[in-house]
Coordinates of C-alpha atoms in Angstrom, one line a residue:
M1083 CA -12.8 5.2 -39.5
G1084 CA -13.4 5.2 -35.7
L1085 CA -10.4 3.0 -35.0
A1086 CA -8.0 5.2 -37.0
R1087 CA -8.8 8.2 -34.8
L1088 CA -7.9 6.2 -31.7
N1089 CA -4.1 6.1 -32.2
G1090 CA -2.5 8.5 -29.7
L1091 CA -2.4 9.8 -26.1
F1092 CA -5.1 11.3 -23.9
A1093 CA -5.6 12.0 -20.2
A1094 CA -8.3 10.7 -17.8
Y1095 CA -9.0 11.9 -14.3
K1096 CA -8.5 9.1 -11.8
P1097 CA -10.6 9.6 -8.6
P1098 CA -9.2 8.4 -5.2
G1099 CA -10.2 4.8 -4.3
L1100 CA -10.1 3.6 -7.9
K1101 CA -7.3 1.3 -9.1
W1102 CA -5.5 2.5 -12.3
L1103 CA -6.0 -1.0 -13.8
H1104 CA -9.8 -0.7 -13.2
L1105 CA -9.7 2.7 -14.9
R1106 CA -7.9 1.2 -17.9
D1107 CA -10.3 -1.7 -18.2
T1108 CA -13.3 0.6 -18.0
V1109 CA -12.0 2.8 -20.7
E1110 CA -11.4 -0.3 -22.9
Q1111 CA -14.9 -1.5 -22.4
Q1112 CA -16.4 1.9 -23.2
L1113 CA -14.3 2.2 -26.4
L1114 CA -15.3 -1.3 -27.5
K1115 CA -18.9 -0.5 -26.8
G1116 CA -18.7 2.5 -29.1
L1117 CA -16.8 0.8 -31.9
N1118 CA -19.3 -2.1 -31.9
A1119 CA -22.4 0.0 -31.7
P1120 CA -24.8 -0.3 -34.7
K1121 CA -24.1 2.4 -37.2
P1122 CA -27.1 4.6 -38.2
S1123 CA -26.0 4.8 -41.8
V1124 CA -28.3 3.7 -44.6
P1125 CA -27.4 0.3 -45.9
E1126 CA -25.9 -0.1 -49.4
Q1127 CA -28.4 -0.6 -52.2
R1128 CA -28.3 -3.0 -55.1
V1129 CA -30.5 -3.6 -58.2
G1130 CA -33.0 -6.4 -57.8
F1131 CA -35.9 -7.8 -59.8
L1132 CA -39.2 -8.3 -58.1
L1133 CA -42.0 -10.4 -59.5
G1134 CA -45.4 -8.7 -59.6
P1135 CA -48.5 -8.1 -61.7
M1136 CA -48.1 -6.1 -64.9
E1137 CA -49.4 -2.6 -64.9
G1138 CA -52.9 -2.6 -66.4
N1139 CA -53.2 -6.3 -66.4
E1140 CA -53.2 -7.9 -62.9
E1141 CA -53.6 -11.4 -64.3
E1142 CA -50.1 -11.3 -66.0
L1143 CA -46.9 -11.4 -63.9
A1144 CA -43.6 -9.6 -64.8
L1145 CA -40.2 -8.9 -63.4
T1146 CA -39.6 -5.3 -62.4
A1147 CA -36.2 -3.7 -61.7
T1148 CA -36.0 -2.0 -58.4
S1149 CA -33.4 -0.9 -55.7
V1150 CA -33.2 -3.1 -52.6
P1151 CA -30.9 -2.9 -49.6
T1152 CA -27.8 -5.1 -49.4
L1153 CA -27.9 -7.1 -46.1
T1154 CA -24.8 -9.3 -46.4
N1155 CA -22.9 -7.1 -43.9
H1156 CA -25.8 -6.5 -41.5
R1157 CA -25.0 -7.4 -37.9
L1158 CA -28.1 -9.6 -37.6
V1159 CA -27.5 -11.7 -40.7
L1160 CA -27.4 -15.4 -39.8
G1161 CA -25.2 -18.0 -41.5
I1162 CA -26.5 -21.6 -41.6
E1163 CA -23.9 -24.4 -41.4
P1164 CA -25.7 -27.6 -42.6
R1165 CA -22.9 -29.9 -41.4
D1166 CA -23.4 -29.0 -37.7
S1167 CA -27.1 -28.1 -38.0
Y1168 CA -26.9 -24.9 -36.0
M1169 CA -26.9 -21.2 -36.8
L1170 CA -23.9 -18.9 -36.3
V1171 CA -24.5 -15.2 -35.4
C1172 CA -22.0 -12.6 -36.4
G1173 CA -20.2 -11.4 -33.2
P1174 CA -18.8 -7.9 -32.4
A1175 CA -16.2 -6.6 -34.9
F1176 CA -13.8 -5.6 -32.0
T1177 CA -13.1 -7.7 -29.0
S1178 CA -10.0 -6.1 -27.5
L1179 CA -7.9 -2.9 -27.7
K1180 CA -4.3 -2.3 -26.9
I1181 CA -4.3 0.4 -24.2
G1182 CA -1.2 1.4 -22.2
V1183 CA -1.0 3.5 -19.0
G1184 CA 1.7 6.1 -18.4
H1185 CA 3.0 7.2 -15.0
R1186 CA 0.7 5.3 -12.6
L1187 CA -1.3 6.5 -9.6
D1188 CA -1.8 4.3 -6.6
I1189 CA -5.3 3.7 -5.3
Q1190 CA -5.3 6.5 -2.7
S1191 CA -4.1 9.2 -5.1
S1192 CA -6.1 11.1 -7.7
G1193 CA -5.5 13.3 -10.7
V1194 CA -4.1 13.2 -14.3
L1195 CA -3.5 9.7 -15.7
V1196 CA -2.2 9.5 -19.3
L1197 CA -3.2 6.6 -21.5
G1198 CA -2.0 5.5 -24.9
V1199 CA -4.2 3.7 -27.5
G1200 CA -2.8 1.7 -30.4
R1201 CA 0.3 3.3 -31.7
G1202 CA 0.0 5.8 -28.9
R1203 CA 1.6 3.3 -26.6
R1204 CA 5.0 4.0 -28.2
L1205 CA 4.5 7.6 -27.3
L1206 CA 4.2 6.6 -23.6
T1207 CA 7.8 5.2 -23.9
D1208 CA 8.9 8.6 -25.4
M1209 CA 7.3 10.3 -22.4
Y1210 CA 9.3 8.2 -20.0
D1211 CA 12.5 8.8 -22.0
A1212 CA 11.9 12.6 -21.9
H1213 CA 11.9 12.6 -18.1
L1214 CA 9.2 15.2 -17.9
T1215 CA 8.2 16.8 -14.6
K1216 CA 4.9 16.3 -12.9
D1217 CA 2.9 18.6 -10.6
Y1218 CA 1.1 17.5 -7.4
T1219 CA -0.8 19.1 -4.7
V1220 CA -0.1 17.4 -1.4
R1221 CA -2.1 18.0 1.7
G1222 CA -0.6 17.5 5.1
L1223 CA -1.9 17.3 8.7
L1224 CA 0.3 18.3 11.6
G1225 CA 0.2 16.6 15.0
K1226 CA 0.2 12.9 14.3
A1227 CA 2.2 10.1 12.7
T1228 CA 1.0 6.8 11.2
D1229 CA 2.7 3.6 10.1
D1230 CA 2.2 4.3 6.4
F1231 CA 2.4 8.1 6.4
H1232 CA -1.2 8.4 5.3
E1233 CA -4.0 9.9 7.5
D1234 CA -5.9 6.6 7.4
G1235 CA -3.0 4.5 8.6
R1236 CA -2.4 3.1 12.1
L1237 CA -1.7 5.9 14.5
V1238 CA 1.7 5.5 16.1
E1239 CA 2.2 9.0 17.7
K1240 CA 0.5 12.3 18.5
T1241 CA 2.4 15.5 19.0
T1242 CA 1.9 19.2 19.6
Y1243 CA 2.4 21.7 16.8
D1244 CA 1.7 25.1 18.3
H1245 CA 5.3 26.2 17.7
V1246 CA 5.1 25.6 13.9
T1247 CA 4.9 28.8 11.8
R1248 CA 4.6 29.5 8.1
E1249 CA 8.1 31.0 8.1
K1250 CA 9.6 27.8 9.5
L1251 CA 7.8 25.7 6.9
D1252 CA 8.9 27.9 4.1
R1253 CA 12.5 27.7 5.3
I1254 CA 12.4 23.9 5.3
L1255 CA 10.9 23.8 1.8
A1256 CA 13.6 26.2 0.4
V1257 CA 16.3 23.9 1.7
I1258 CA 14.6 20.9 0.1
Q1259 CA 14.3 22.6 -3.2
G1260 CA 17.9 23.8 -3.2
S1261 CA 19.3 20.4 -2.4
H1262 CA 17.3 18.7 -5.1
Q1263 CA 18.3 21.3 -7.7
K1264 CA 21.9 20.4 -7.1
A1265 CA 21.0 16.8 -7.4
L1266 CA 19.2 17.5 -10.7
V1267 CA 22.4 19.1 -12.2
M1268 CA 24.5 16.1 -11.1
Y1269 CA 22.1 13.5 -12.6
S1270 CA 21.9 15.5 -15.9
N1271 CA 25.7 15.0 -16.1
L1272 CA 26.1 18.3 -18.0
D1273 CA 29.2 20.5 -18.3
L1274 CA 27.8 23.7 -16.8
Q1275 CA 30.3 25.8 -18.8
S1276 CA 29.1 24.3 -22.2
Q1277 CA 26.9 25.9 -24.7
E1278 CA 24.6 22.9 -24.6
A1279 CA 24.0 23.4 -20.9
Y1280 CA 23.2 27.0 -21.4
E1281 CA 20.7 26.3 -24.1
M1282 CA 19.0 23.6 -22.1
A1283 CA 18.8 25.8 -19.1
T1284 CA 17.2 28.7 -21.0
R1285 CA 14.6 26.2 -22.4
G1286 CA 14.0 24.7 -19.0
V1287 CA 14.7 21.2 -20.2
I1288 CA 17.6 20.1 -17.9
R1289 CA 16.7 16.5 -17.2
P1290 CA 18.5 13.5 -15.7
M1291 CA 19.7 11.2 -18.5
N1292 CA 18.8 8.0 -16.7
K1293 CA 16.6 6.8 -13.8
S1294 CA 17.3 8.6 -10.6
P1295 CA 15.8 8.9 -7.1
M1296 CA 12.9 11.3 -6.7
L1297 CA 14.0 14.8 -7.8
I1298 CA 12.0 17.9 -6.7
T1299 CA 12.4 20.8 -9.1
G1300 CA 10.0 23.0 -7.2
I1301 CA 8.1 23.0 -3.9
R1302 CA 6.1 25.7 -2.1
C1303 CA 3.3 26.1 0.4
L1304 CA 0.0 27.1 -1.1
H1305 CA -2.0 27.2 2.2
F1306 CA -1.1 27.1 5.9
A1307 CA -3.9 26.8 8.5
P1308 CA -2.6 24.5 11.3
P1309 CA -3.0 21.7 11.6
E1310 CA -3.5 21.6 7.8
F1311 CA -1.1 22.8 5.1
L1312 CA -1.1 22.4 1.4
L1313 CA 2.0 22.0 -0.8
E1314 CA 2.6 22.3 -4.5
V1315 CA 5.3 19.9 -5.6
Q1316 CA 7.0 19.7 -9.0
C1317 CA 9.0 16.6 -9.4
M1318 CA 10.1 13.6 -11.4
H1319 CA 10.8 9.9 -10.8
E1320 CA 8.6 10.0 -7.8
T1321 CA 6.0 7.6 -6.3
Q1322 CA 3.0 8.8 -4.4
Q1323 CA 4.3 7.0 -1.3
Q1324 CA 7.5 9.0 -1.5
L1325 CA 5.5 12.2 -1.5
R1326 CA 3.6 11.0 1.6
K1327 CA 6.9 10.1 3.3
L1328 CA 8.1 13.6 2.4
V1329 CA 5.3 15.1 4.4
H1330 CA 6.3 12.9 7.3
E1331 CA 9.9 14.0 7.1
I1332 CA 8.9 17.7 6.9
G1333 CA 7.0 17.2 10.1
L1334 CA 10.1 15.8 11.8
E1335 CA 12.1 18.8 10.7
L1336 CA 9.5 21.1 12.2
K1337 CA 10.0 19.2 15.5
T1338 CA 6.6 17.6 15.3
T1339 CA 4.8 15.0 13.2
A1340 CA 2.7 15.1 10.1
V1341 CA 0.7 12.8 7.9
C1342 CA -0.5 13.1 4.3
S1343 CA -4.2 13.3 3.8
Q1344 CA -4.3 13.8 0.0
V1345 CA -2.0 13.4 -3.1
R1346 CA -3.4 14.8 -6.3
R1347 CA -1.5 15.0 -9.6
T1348 CA -2.4 18.2 -11.5
R1349 CA 0.0 17.8 -14.4
D1350 CA 1.8 14.9 -16.1
G1351 CA 4.3 16.3 -18.6
F1352 CA 2.2 18.3 -21.2
F1353 CA -1.2 17.0 -19.9
T1354 CA -3.0 19.0 -17.2
L1355 CA -6.3 18.8 -15.2
D1356 CA -8.0 20.7 -18.0
D1357 CA -7.1 17.9 -20.4
A1358 CA -8.2 15.0 -18.2
L1359 CA -11.5 13.4 -19.1
L1360 CA -14.0 12.8 -16.3
R1361 CA -15.6 9.4 -15.9
T1362 CA -18.8 10.7 -17.7
H1363 CA -16.7 11.3 -20.8
W1364 CA -14.9 8.0 -21.0
D1365 CA -16.7 7.2 -24.3
L1366 CA -15.6 6.7 -27.9
H1367 CA -16.3 10.1 -29.3
S1368 CA -14.9 12.1 -26.3
I1369 CA -11.7 10.0 -26.3
Q1370 CA -11.3 10.3 -30.1
D1371 CA -11.7 14.1 -29.9
A1372 CA -9.2 14.3 -27.0
I1373 CA -6.6 12.3 -28.9
Q1374 CA -6.9 14.4 -32.0
A1375 CA -6.8 17.7 -30.0
A1376 CA -3.7 16.6 -28.1
A1377 CA -1.7 15.2 -31.1
P1378 CA 0.0 18.4 -32.3
R1379 CA 1.0 19.4 -28.8
V1380 CA 2.3 15.9 -28.0
A1381 CA 4.4 15.8 -31.2
A1382 CA 5.9 19.3 -30.5
E1383 CA 6.7 18.7 -26.9
L1384 CA 8.3 15.3 -27.4
E1385 CA 10.4 16.7 -30.2
K1386 CA 11.6 19.5 -27.9
N1387 CA 12.4 17.3 -25.0
L1388 CA 13.9 14.3 -26.8
K1389 CA 16.6 16.3 -28.7
P1390 CA 19.9 14.4 -28.2
R1391 CA 22.4 15.7 -25.7
L1392 CA 26.0 15.4 -26.6
G1393 CA 28.8 14.6 -24.1
T1394 CA 26.6 12.9 -21.6
Q1395 CA 27.1 9.5 -20.0
E1396 CA 25.4 7.4 -17.4
L1397 CA 26.2 8.2 -13.8
P1398 CA 26.3 5.5 -11.1
S1399 CA 23.8 5.9 -8.3
P1400 CA 25.2 8.2 -5.6
G1401 CA 23.5 6.3 -2.8
P1402 CA 20.2 6.5 -0.8
S1403 CA 17.6 9.2 -1.6
W1404 CA 16.9 12.2 0.6
N1405 CA 15.6 11.7 4.0
S1406 CA 15.2 13.7 7.2
E1407 CA 18.8 13.0 8.3
G1408 CA 19.9 14.2 4.9
L1409 CA 17.9 17.4 5.3
S1410 CA 19.5 18.1 8.6
S1411 CA 22.9 17.8 7.0
A1412 CA 21.8 20.1 4.3
L1413 CA 20.6 22.7 6.8
E1414 CA 24.0 22.6 8.4
A1415 CA 26.4 22.2 5.4
G1416 CA 24.2 23.1 2.4
S1417 CA 25.0 19.8 0.7
C1418 CA 22.6 17.9 -1.5
A1419 CA 22.2 15.1 1.0
G1420 CA 22.4 11.9 -0.9
H1421 CA 21.7 13.2 -4.4

């Protein structure tokens, strides 16, 4: 049955300028359209008796057994209600679907957006509980600052950037990564001398046990051609606005200014850009195939990342998240600056 193959997770590619809610509604409409489409299958047959002339004697009539189609379940069959003197037309079999959206993307961002259909919505909760990392490519532009950290925002300052080099940028990124790695260990609340911590570190599944500020597990520069630069950021518990602010604060540390011109999610947990369906493939059969193809990987990854961790307890929030002042402190003292 078509509906049975729709229980699970799949990824769609959200283009910039499209709201995540609009994407979800579009997917629902396309799935309903596919589920309610007329089926090309041959209708069921039943035995019927037709009145017609006898063979060899056209003046005599006789009943002849024959096979005729059953039309009781046909979409166009009409039912007459004598009491109200009007006809009722059978409507679509499906009028709504339960579709959930995972880690959201704001309207300016693009990339991998995970959706859950039917029982797959419970798997979205498991993805949250697993605290999986996500990958982004973040494009920055040196030399100006805006009120919302985005290139299209209101310009508030212009600066020079001739003194900025790739080496200076790499040094800032290394400090950011180091401070956030210390914060990650603190939020995981693990005894680093325990066997459990060792096993989790070897599997690369050290995660915070509860909600935390944005944590960056990896950051590097992919391309540097002033005024533009492109970063690859691996993180968790982030918002896209926080990533834009990160670009702004990196600019301040470089003794200039910077705005963000693009935020693109390339991976969400175990879904990558290769898994994300383009808009031309938001149809019933493509989504069914994507859910079925992802199901074994989803089950294996969630089992690996949701194994209980013993001896852990909730940590209170240590204070505000990292900012440019915190980074300056980290440069001087090597602290984790607010994490």
